[in-house]
PDB file of C-alpha atoms and ligand atoms in Angstrom:
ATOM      1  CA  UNK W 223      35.767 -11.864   9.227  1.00  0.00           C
ATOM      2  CA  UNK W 224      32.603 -12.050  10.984  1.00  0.00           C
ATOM      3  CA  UNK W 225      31.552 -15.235  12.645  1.00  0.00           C
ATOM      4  CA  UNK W 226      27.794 -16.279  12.800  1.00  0.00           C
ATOM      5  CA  UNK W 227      25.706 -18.913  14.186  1.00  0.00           C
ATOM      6  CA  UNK W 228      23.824 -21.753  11.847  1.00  0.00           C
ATOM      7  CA  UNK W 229      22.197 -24.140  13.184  1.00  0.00           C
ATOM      8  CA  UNK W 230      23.943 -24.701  15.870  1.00  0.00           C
ATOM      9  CA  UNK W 231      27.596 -24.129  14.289  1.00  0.00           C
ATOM     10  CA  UNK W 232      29.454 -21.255  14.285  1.00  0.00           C
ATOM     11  CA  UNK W 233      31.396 -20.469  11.522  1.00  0.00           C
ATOM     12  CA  UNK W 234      33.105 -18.132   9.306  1.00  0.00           C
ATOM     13  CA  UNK W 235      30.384 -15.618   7.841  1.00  0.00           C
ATOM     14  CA  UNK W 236      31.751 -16.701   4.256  1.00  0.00           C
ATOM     15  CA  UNK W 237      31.319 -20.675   4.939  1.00  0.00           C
ATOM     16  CA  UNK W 238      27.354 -20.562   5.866  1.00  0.00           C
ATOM     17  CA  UNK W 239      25.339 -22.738   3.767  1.00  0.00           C
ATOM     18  CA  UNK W 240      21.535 -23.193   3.173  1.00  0.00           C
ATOM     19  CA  UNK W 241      19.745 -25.020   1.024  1.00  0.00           C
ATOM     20  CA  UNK W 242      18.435 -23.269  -1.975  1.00  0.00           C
ATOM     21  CA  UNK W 243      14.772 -25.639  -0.771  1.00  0.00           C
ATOM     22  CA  UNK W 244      14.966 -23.541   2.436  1.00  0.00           C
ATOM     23  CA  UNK W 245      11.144 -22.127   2.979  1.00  0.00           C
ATOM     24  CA  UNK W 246      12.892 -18.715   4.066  1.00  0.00           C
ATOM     25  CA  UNK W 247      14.262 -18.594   0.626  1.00  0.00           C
ATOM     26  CA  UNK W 248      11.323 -19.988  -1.268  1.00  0.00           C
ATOM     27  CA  UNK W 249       8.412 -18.453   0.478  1.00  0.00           C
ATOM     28  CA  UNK W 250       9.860 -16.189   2.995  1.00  0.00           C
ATOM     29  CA  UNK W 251       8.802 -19.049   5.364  1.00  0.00           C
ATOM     30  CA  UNK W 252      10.517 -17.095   8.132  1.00  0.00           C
ATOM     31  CA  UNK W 253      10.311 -15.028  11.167  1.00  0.00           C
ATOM     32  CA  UNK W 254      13.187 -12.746  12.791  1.00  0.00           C
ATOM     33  CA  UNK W 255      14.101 -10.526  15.575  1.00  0.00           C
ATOM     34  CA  UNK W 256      16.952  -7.532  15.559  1.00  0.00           C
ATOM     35  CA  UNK W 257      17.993  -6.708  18.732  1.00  0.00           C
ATOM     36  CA  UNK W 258      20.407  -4.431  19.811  1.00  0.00           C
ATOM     37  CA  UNK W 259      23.727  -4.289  21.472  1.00  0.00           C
ATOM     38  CA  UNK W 260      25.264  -1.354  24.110  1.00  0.00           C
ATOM     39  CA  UNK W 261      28.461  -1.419  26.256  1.00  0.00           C
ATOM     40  CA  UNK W 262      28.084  -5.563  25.111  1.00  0.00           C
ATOM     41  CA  UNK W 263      25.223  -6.325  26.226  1.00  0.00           C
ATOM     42  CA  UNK W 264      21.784  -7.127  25.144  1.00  0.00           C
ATOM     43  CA  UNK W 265      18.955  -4.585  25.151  1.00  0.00           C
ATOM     44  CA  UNK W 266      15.269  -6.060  25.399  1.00  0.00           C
ATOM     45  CA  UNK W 267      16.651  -9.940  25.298  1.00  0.00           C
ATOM     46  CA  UNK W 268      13.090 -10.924  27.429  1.00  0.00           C
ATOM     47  CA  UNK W 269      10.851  -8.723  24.947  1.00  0.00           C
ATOM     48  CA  UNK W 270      12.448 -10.237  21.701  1.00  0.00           C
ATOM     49  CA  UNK W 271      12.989 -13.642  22.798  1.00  0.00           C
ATOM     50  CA  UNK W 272       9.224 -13.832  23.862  1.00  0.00           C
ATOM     51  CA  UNK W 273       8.240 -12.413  20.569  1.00  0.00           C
ATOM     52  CA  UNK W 274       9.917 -14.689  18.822  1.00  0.00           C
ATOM     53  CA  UNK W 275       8.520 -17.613  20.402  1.00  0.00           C
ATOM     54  CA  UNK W 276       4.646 -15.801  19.944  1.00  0.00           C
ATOM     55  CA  UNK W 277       5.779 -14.837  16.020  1.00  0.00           C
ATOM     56  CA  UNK W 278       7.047 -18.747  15.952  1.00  0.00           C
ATOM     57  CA  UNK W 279       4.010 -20.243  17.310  1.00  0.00           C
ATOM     58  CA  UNK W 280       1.575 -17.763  15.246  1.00  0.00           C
ATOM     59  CA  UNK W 281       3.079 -19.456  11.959  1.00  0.00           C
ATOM     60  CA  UNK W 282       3.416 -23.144  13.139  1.00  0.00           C
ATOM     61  CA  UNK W 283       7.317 -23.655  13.759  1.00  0.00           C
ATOM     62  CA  UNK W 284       8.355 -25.877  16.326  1.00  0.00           C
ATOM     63  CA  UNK W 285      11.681 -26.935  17.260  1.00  0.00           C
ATOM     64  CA  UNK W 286      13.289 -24.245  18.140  1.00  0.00           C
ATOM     65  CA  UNK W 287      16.018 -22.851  20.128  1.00  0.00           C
ATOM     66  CA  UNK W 288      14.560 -21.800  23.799  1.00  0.00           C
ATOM     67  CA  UNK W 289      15.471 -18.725  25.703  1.00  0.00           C
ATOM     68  CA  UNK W 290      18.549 -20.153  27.110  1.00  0.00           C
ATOM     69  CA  UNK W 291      19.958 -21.382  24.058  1.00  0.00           C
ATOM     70  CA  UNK W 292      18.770 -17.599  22.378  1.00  0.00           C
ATOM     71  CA  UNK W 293      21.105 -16.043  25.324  1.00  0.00           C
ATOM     72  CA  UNK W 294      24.000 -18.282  24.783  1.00  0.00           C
ATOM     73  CA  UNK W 295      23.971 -17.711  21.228  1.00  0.00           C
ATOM     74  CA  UNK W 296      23.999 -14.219  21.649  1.00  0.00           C
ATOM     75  CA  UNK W 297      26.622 -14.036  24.280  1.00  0.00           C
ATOM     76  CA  UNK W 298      29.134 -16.246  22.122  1.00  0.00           C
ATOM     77  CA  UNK W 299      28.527 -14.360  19.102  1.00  0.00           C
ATOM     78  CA  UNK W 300      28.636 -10.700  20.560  1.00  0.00           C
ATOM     79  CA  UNK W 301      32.177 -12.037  22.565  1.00  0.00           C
ATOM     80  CA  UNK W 302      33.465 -13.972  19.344  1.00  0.00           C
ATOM     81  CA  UNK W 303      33.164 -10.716  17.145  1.00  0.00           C
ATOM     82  CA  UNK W 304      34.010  -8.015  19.863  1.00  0.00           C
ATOM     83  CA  UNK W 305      30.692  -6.045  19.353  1.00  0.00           C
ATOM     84  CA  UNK W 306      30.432  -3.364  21.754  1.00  0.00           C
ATOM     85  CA  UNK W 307      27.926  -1.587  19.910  1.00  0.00           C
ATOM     86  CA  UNK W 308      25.285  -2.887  17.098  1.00  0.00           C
ATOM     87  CA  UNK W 309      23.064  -5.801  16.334  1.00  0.00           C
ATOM     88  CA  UNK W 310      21.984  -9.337  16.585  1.00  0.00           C
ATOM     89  CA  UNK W 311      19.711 -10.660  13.968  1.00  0.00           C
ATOM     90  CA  UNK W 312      18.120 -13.997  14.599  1.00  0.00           C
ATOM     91  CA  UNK W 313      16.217 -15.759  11.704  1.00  0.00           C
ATOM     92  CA  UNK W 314      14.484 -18.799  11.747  1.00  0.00           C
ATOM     93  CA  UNK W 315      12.884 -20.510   8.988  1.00  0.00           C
ATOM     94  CA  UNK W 316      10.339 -23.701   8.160  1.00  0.00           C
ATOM     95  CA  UNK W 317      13.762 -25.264   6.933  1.00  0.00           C
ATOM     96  CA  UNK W 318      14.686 -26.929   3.772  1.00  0.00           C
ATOM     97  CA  UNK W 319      12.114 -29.933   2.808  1.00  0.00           C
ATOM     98  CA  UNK W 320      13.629 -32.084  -0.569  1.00  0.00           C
ATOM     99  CA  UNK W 321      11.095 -30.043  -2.448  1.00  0.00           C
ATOM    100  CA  UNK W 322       9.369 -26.938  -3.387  1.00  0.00           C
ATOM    101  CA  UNK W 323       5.894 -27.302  -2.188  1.00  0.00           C
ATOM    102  CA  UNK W 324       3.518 -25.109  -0.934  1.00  0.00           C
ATOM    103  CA  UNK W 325       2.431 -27.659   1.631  1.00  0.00           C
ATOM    104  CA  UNK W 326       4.384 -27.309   4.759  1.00  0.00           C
ATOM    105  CA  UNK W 327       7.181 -30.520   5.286  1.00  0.00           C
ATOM    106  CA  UNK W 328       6.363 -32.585   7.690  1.00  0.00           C
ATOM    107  CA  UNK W 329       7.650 -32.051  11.278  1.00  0.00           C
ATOM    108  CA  UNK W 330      11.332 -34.064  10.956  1.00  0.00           C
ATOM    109  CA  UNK W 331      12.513 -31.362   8.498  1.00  0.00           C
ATOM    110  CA  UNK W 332      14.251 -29.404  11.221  1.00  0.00           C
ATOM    111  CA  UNK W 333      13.676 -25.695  10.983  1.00  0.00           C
ATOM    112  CA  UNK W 334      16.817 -23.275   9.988  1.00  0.00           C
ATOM    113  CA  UNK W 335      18.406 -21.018  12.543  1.00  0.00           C
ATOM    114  CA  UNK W 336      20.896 -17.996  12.066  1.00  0.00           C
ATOM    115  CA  UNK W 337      22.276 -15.179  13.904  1.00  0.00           C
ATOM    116  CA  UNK W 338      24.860 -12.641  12.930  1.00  0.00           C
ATOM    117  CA  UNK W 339      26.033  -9.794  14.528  1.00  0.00           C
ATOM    118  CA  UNK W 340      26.303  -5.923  12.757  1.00  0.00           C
ATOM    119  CA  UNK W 341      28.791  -3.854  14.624  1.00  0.00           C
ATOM    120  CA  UNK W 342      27.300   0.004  14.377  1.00  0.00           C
ATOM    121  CA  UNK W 343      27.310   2.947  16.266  1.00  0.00           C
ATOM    122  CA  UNK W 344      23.458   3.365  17.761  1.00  0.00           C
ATOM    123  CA  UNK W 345      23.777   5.701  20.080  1.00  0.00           C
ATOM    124  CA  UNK W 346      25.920   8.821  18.670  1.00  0.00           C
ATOM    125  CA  UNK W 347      23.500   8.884  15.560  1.00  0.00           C
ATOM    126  CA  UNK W 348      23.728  11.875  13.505  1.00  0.00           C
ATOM    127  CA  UNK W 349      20.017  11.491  12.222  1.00  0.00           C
ATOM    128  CA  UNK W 350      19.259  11.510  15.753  1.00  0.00           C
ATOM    129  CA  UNK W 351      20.172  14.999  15.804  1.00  0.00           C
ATOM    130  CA  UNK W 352      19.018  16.242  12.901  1.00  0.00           C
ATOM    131  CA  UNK W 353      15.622  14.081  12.777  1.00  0.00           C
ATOM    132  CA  UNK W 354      13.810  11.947   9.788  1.00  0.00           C
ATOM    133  CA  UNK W 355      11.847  13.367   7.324  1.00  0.00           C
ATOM    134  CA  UNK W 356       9.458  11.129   6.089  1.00  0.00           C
ATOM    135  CA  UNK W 357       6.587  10.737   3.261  1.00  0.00           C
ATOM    136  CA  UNK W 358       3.333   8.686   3.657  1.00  0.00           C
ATOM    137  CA  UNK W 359       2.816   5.697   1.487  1.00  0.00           C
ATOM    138  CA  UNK W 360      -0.256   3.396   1.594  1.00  0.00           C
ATOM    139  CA  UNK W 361       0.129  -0.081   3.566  1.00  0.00           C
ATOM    140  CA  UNK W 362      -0.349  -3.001   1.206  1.00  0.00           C
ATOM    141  CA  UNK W 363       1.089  -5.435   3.218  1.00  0.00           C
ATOM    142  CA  UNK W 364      -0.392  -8.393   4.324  1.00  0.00           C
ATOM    143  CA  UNK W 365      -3.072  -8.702   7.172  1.00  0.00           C
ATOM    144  CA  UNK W 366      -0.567  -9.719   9.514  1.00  0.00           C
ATOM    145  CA  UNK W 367       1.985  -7.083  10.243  1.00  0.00           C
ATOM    146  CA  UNK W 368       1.692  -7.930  14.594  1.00  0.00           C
ATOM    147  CA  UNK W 369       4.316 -10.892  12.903  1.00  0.00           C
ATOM    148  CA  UNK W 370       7.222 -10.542  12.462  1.00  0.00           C
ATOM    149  CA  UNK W 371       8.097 -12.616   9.183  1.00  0.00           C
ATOM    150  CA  UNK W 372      11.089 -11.732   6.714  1.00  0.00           C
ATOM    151  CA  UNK W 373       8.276 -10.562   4.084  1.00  0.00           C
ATOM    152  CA  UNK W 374      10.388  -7.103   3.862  1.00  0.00           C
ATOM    153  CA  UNK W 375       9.888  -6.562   0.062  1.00  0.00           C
ATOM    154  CA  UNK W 376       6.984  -3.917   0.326  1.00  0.00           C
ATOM    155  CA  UNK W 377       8.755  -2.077   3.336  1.00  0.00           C
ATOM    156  CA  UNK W 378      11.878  -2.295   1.878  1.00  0.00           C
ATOM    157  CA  UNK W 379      10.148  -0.727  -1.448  1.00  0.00           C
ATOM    158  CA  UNK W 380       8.368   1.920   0.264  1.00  0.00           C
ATOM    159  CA  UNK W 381      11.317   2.530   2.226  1.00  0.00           C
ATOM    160  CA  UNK W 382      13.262   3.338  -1.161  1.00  0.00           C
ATOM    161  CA  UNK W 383      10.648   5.020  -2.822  1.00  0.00           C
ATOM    162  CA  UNK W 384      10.794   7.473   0.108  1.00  0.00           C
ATOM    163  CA  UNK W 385      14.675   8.145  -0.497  1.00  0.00           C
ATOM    164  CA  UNK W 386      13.821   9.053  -4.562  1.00  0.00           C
ATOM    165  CA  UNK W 387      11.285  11.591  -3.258  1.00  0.00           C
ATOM    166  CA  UNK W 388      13.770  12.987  -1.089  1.00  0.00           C
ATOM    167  CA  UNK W 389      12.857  11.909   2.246  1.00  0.00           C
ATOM    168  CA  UNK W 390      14.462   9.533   4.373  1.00  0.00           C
ATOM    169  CA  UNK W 391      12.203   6.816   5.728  1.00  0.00           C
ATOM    170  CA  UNK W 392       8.125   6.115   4.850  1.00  0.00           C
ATOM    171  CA  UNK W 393       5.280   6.125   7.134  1.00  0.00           C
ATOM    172  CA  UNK W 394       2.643   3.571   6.165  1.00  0.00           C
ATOM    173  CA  UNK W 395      -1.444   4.556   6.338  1.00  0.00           C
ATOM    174  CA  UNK W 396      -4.439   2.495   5.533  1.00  0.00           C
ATOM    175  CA  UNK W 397      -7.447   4.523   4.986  1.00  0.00           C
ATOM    176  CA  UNK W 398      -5.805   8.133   6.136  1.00  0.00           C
ATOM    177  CA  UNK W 399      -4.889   5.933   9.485  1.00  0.00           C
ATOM    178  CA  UNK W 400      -1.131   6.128   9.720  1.00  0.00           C
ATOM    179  CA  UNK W 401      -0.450   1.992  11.083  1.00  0.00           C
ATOM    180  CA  UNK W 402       3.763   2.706  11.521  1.00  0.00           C
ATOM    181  CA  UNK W 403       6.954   3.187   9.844  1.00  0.00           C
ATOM    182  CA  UNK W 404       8.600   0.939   7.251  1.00  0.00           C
ATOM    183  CA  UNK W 405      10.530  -1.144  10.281  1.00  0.00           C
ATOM    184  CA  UNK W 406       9.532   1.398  13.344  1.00  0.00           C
ATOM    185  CA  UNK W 407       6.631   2.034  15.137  1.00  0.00           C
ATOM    186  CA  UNK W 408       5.405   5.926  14.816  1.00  0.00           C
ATOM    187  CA  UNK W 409       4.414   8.157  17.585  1.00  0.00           C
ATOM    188  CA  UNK W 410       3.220  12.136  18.053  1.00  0.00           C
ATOM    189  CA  UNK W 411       2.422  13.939  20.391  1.00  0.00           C
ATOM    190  CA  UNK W 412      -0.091  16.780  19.988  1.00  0.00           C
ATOM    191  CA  UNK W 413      -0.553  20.528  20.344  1.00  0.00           C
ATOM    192  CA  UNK W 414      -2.167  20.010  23.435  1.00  0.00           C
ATOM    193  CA  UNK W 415       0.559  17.467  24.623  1.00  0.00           C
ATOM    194  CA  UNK W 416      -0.551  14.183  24.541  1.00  0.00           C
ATOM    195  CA  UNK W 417       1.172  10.917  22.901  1.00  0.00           C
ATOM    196  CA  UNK W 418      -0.320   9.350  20.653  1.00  0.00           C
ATOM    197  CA  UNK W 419       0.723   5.951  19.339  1.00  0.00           C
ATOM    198  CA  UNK W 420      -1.545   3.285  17.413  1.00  0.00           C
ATOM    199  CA  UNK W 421      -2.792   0.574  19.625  1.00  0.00           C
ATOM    200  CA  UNK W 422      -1.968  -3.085  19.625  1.00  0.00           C
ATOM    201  CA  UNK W 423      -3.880  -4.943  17.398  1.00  0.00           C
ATOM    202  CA  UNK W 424      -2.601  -7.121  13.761  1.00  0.00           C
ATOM    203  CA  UNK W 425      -1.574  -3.449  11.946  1.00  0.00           C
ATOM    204  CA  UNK W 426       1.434  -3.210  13.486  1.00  0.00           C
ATOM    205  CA  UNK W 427       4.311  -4.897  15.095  1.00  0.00           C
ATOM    206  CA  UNK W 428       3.827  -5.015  18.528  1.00  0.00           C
ATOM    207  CA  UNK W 429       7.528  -3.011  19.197  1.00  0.00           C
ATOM    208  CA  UNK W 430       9.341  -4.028  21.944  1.00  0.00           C
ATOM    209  CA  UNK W 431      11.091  -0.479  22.015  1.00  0.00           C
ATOM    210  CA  UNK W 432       7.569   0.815  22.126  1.00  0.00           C
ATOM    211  CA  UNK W 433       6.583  -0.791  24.883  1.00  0.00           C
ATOM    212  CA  UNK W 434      10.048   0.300  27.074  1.00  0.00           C
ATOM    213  CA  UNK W 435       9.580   3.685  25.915  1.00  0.00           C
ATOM    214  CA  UNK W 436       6.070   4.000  27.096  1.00  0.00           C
ATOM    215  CA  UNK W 437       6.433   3.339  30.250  1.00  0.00           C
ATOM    216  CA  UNK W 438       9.079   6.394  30.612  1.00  0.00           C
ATOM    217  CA  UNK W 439       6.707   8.855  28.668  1.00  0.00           C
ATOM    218  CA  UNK W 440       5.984  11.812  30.957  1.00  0.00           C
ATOM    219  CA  UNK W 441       3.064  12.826  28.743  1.00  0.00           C
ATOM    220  CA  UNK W 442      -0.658  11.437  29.141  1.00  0.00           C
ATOM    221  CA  UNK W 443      -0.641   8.941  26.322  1.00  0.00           C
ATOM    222  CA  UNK W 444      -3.562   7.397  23.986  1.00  0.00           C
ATOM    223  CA  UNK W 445      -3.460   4.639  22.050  1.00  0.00           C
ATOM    224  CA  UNK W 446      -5.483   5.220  19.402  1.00  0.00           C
ATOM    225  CA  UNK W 447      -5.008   5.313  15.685  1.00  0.00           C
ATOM    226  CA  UNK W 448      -4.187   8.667  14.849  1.00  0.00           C
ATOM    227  CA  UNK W 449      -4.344  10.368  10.510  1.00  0.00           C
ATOM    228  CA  UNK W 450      -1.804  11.431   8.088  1.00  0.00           C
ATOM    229  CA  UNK W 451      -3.378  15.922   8.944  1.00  0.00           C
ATOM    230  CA  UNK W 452      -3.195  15.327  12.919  1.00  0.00           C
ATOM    231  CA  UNK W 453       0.424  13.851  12.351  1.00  0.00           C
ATOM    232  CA  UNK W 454       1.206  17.038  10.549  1.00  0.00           C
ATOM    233  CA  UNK W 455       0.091  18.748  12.329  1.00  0.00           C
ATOM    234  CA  UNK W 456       1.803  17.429  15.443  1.00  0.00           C
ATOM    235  CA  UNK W 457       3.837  19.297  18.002  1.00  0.00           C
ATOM    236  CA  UNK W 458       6.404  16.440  17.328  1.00  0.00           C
ATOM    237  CA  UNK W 459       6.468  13.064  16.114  1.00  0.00           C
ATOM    238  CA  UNK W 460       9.520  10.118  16.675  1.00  0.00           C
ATOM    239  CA  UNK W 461       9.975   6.608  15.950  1.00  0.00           C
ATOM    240  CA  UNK W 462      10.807   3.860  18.181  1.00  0.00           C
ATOM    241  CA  UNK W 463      12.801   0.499  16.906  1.00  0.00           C
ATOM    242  CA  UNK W 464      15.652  -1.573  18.370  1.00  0.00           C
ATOM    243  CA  UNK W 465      18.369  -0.497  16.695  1.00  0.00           C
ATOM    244  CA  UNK W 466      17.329   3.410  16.053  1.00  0.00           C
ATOM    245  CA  UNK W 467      15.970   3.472  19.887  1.00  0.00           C
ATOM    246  CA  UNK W 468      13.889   7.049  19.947  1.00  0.00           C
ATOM    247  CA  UNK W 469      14.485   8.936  16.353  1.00  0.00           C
ATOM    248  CA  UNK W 470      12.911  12.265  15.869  1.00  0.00           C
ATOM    249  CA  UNK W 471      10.639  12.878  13.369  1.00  0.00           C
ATOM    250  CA  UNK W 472      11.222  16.382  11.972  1.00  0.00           C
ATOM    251  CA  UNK W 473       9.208  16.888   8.665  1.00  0.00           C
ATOM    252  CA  UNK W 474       5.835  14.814   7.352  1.00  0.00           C
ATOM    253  CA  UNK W 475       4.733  14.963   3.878  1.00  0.00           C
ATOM    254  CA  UNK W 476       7.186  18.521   3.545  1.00  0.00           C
ATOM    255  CA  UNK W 477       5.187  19.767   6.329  1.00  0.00           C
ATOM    256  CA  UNK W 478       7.796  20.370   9.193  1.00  0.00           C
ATOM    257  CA  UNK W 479       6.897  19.270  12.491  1.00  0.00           C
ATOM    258  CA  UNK W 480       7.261  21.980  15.505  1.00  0.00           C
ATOM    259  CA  UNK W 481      10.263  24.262  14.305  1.00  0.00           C
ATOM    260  CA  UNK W 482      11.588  21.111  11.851  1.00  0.00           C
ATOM    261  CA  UNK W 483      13.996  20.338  14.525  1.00  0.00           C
ATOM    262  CA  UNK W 484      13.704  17.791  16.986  1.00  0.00           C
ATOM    263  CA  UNK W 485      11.447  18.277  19.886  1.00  0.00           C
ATOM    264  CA  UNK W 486      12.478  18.840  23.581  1.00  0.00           C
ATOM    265  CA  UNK W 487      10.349  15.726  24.697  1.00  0.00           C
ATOM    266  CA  UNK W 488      11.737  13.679  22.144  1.00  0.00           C
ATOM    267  CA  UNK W 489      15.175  14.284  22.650  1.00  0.00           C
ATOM    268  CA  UNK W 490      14.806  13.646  26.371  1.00  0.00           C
ATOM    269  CA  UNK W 491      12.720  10.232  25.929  1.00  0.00           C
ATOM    270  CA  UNK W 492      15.634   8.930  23.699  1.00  0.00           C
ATOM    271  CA  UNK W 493      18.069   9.904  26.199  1.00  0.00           C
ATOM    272  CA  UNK W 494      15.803   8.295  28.640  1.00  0.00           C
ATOM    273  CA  UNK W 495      15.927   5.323  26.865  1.00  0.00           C
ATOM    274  CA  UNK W 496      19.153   5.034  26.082  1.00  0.00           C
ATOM    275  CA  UNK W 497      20.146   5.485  29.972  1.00  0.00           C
ATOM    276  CA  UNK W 498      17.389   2.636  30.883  1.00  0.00           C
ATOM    277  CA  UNK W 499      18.637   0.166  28.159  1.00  0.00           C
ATOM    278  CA  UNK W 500      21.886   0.568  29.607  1.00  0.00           C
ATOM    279  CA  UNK W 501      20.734  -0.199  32.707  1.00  0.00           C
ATOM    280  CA  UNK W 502      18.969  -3.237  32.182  1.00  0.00           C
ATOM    281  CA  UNK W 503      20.948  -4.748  29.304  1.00  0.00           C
ATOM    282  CA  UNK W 504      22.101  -8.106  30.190  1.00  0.00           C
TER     283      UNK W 504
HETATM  284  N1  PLP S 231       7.397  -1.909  13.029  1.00  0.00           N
HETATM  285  C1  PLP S 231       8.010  -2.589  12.047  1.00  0.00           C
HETATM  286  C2  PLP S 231       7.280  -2.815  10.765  1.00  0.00           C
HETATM  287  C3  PLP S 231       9.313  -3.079  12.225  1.00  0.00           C
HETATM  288  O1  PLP S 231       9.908  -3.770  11.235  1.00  0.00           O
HETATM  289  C4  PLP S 231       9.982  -2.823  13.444  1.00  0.00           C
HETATM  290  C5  PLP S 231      11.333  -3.310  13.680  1.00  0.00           C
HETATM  291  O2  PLP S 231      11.955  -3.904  12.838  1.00  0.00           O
HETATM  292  C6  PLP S 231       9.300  -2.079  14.436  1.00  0.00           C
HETATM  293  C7  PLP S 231       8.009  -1.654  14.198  1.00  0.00           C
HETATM  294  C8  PLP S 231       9.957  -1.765  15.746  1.00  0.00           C
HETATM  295  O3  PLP S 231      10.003  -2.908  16.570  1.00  0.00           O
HETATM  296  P1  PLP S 231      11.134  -3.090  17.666  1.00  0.00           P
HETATM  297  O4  PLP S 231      11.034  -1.912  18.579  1.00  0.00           O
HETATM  298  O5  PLP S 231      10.783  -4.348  18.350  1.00  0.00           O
HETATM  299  O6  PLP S 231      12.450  -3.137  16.926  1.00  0.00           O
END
């Protein structure tokens, strides 16, 4: 049996209790972070630990467990359940007041903390070799997607209503503007071989995967929005999140990208990835 981290306890996975007050469970009064295990040790830790804190201080939690404490907790949870290869996921929430009440408790109510681990193979990923299809779905989520809150349930139903039409992950687009994946940030690159990847702004989820992958791009690269034809029309397209690292694209809207396999560049910039988040995993 698993053992996770609550609060500063850890404990059997089956023996974790929370409030049924808790603002994560009331309101999705919560923020989180995924990241992703190799060879044992932690890919990104800086990047998600220092979103955390900027997702944290965006909604007003204080309280918190610093980077230190982050690290430690990760270290004793990824040597407690032997995970080699696979995830962390770190929640924190407003916390559990006496109440429901839309008006935040006041600042004794301590906020909640957990982290569990998923054991998974990331690396040798079949759907890395044969490449996503996905369909594009309108983004009606809130204003705010540059935070990273547990407010999943639109993603999560996009991501599903992708699967019934046949595909296997959704790419979101507000006004013909793709903004990113259902929990990964999207990328092409063009006929004329460029990368394109939407800028920075409160769209999208600043990725921390995008922003080790850019940096090992050989392409020029542009970050500019970029629309549902010129994705289609793309030489190739991928996704970049923590635990899927660099995941071919092969087929948009039934309109297969390149040959509908997945492109040279692509391929190498995952293996690129891979070899540098091996490298710098700590
Ligand atoms: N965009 C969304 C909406 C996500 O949920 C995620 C990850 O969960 C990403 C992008 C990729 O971010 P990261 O590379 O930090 O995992």
């Amino acid at each position: 049996m698993r053992i996770i981290h609550l609060n500063g306890n850890y404990i059997p996975e089956n023996e974790g209790k929370i409030s049924v007050f808790d603002r994560g469970f009331l309101f999705a009064d919560a923020v989180y972070e995924v990241v992703s295990v190799l060879d044992g040790k932690l890919v990104d830790f800086n990047g998600h630990v220092q979103r955390l804190a900027r997702s944290l201080k965006e909604i007003g939690i204080s309280g918190t467990p610093g980077t230190e404490n982050w690290l430690t907790i990760c270290r004793e949870l990824v040597a407690r359940n032997n995970v080699e290869e696979g995830m962390i996921y770190w929640q924190v929430t407003r916390g559990a007041p006496a109440d429901r009440d839309f008006v935040f408790p006041s600042r004794n109510t301590p906020p909640t903390v957990l982290a569990f681990t998923q054991s998974r193979e990331l690396v040798d990923n079949p759907l890395a070799r044969r490449g996503l299809h996905v369909v594009t779905v309108p983004d009606l989520r809130w204003g705010r997607a540059d935070i990273k809150t547990t407010q999943l349930l639109y993603a999560s139903l996009m991501k599903n209503e992708a699967i019934a039409r046949g595909a296997d992950d959704a790419w979101m687009e507000r006004d013909g503007w793709i903004t990113e994946g259902s929990a990964q940030n999207a990328h092409i690159i063009t006929r004329e071989g460029v990368l394109v990847t939407h800028p920075l702004n409160r769209d999208i989820l600043h990725g921390i995967t995008r922003a080790a992958v850019l940096p090992l791009v050989a392409q020029r690269i542009e970050e500019r929005p970029f629309s549902v034809g010129e994705a289609e029309q793309a030489a190739e397209a991928f996704v970049s999140s923590a635990s899927g690292f660099v995941m071919p694209v092969v087929n948009i809207n039934g309109c297969a990208i390149g040959d509908g396999k997945p492109g040279s560049a692509t391929i190498q910039l995952r293996q690129a990835y891979i070899d540098c988040a091996r490298r710098t995993a700590i």
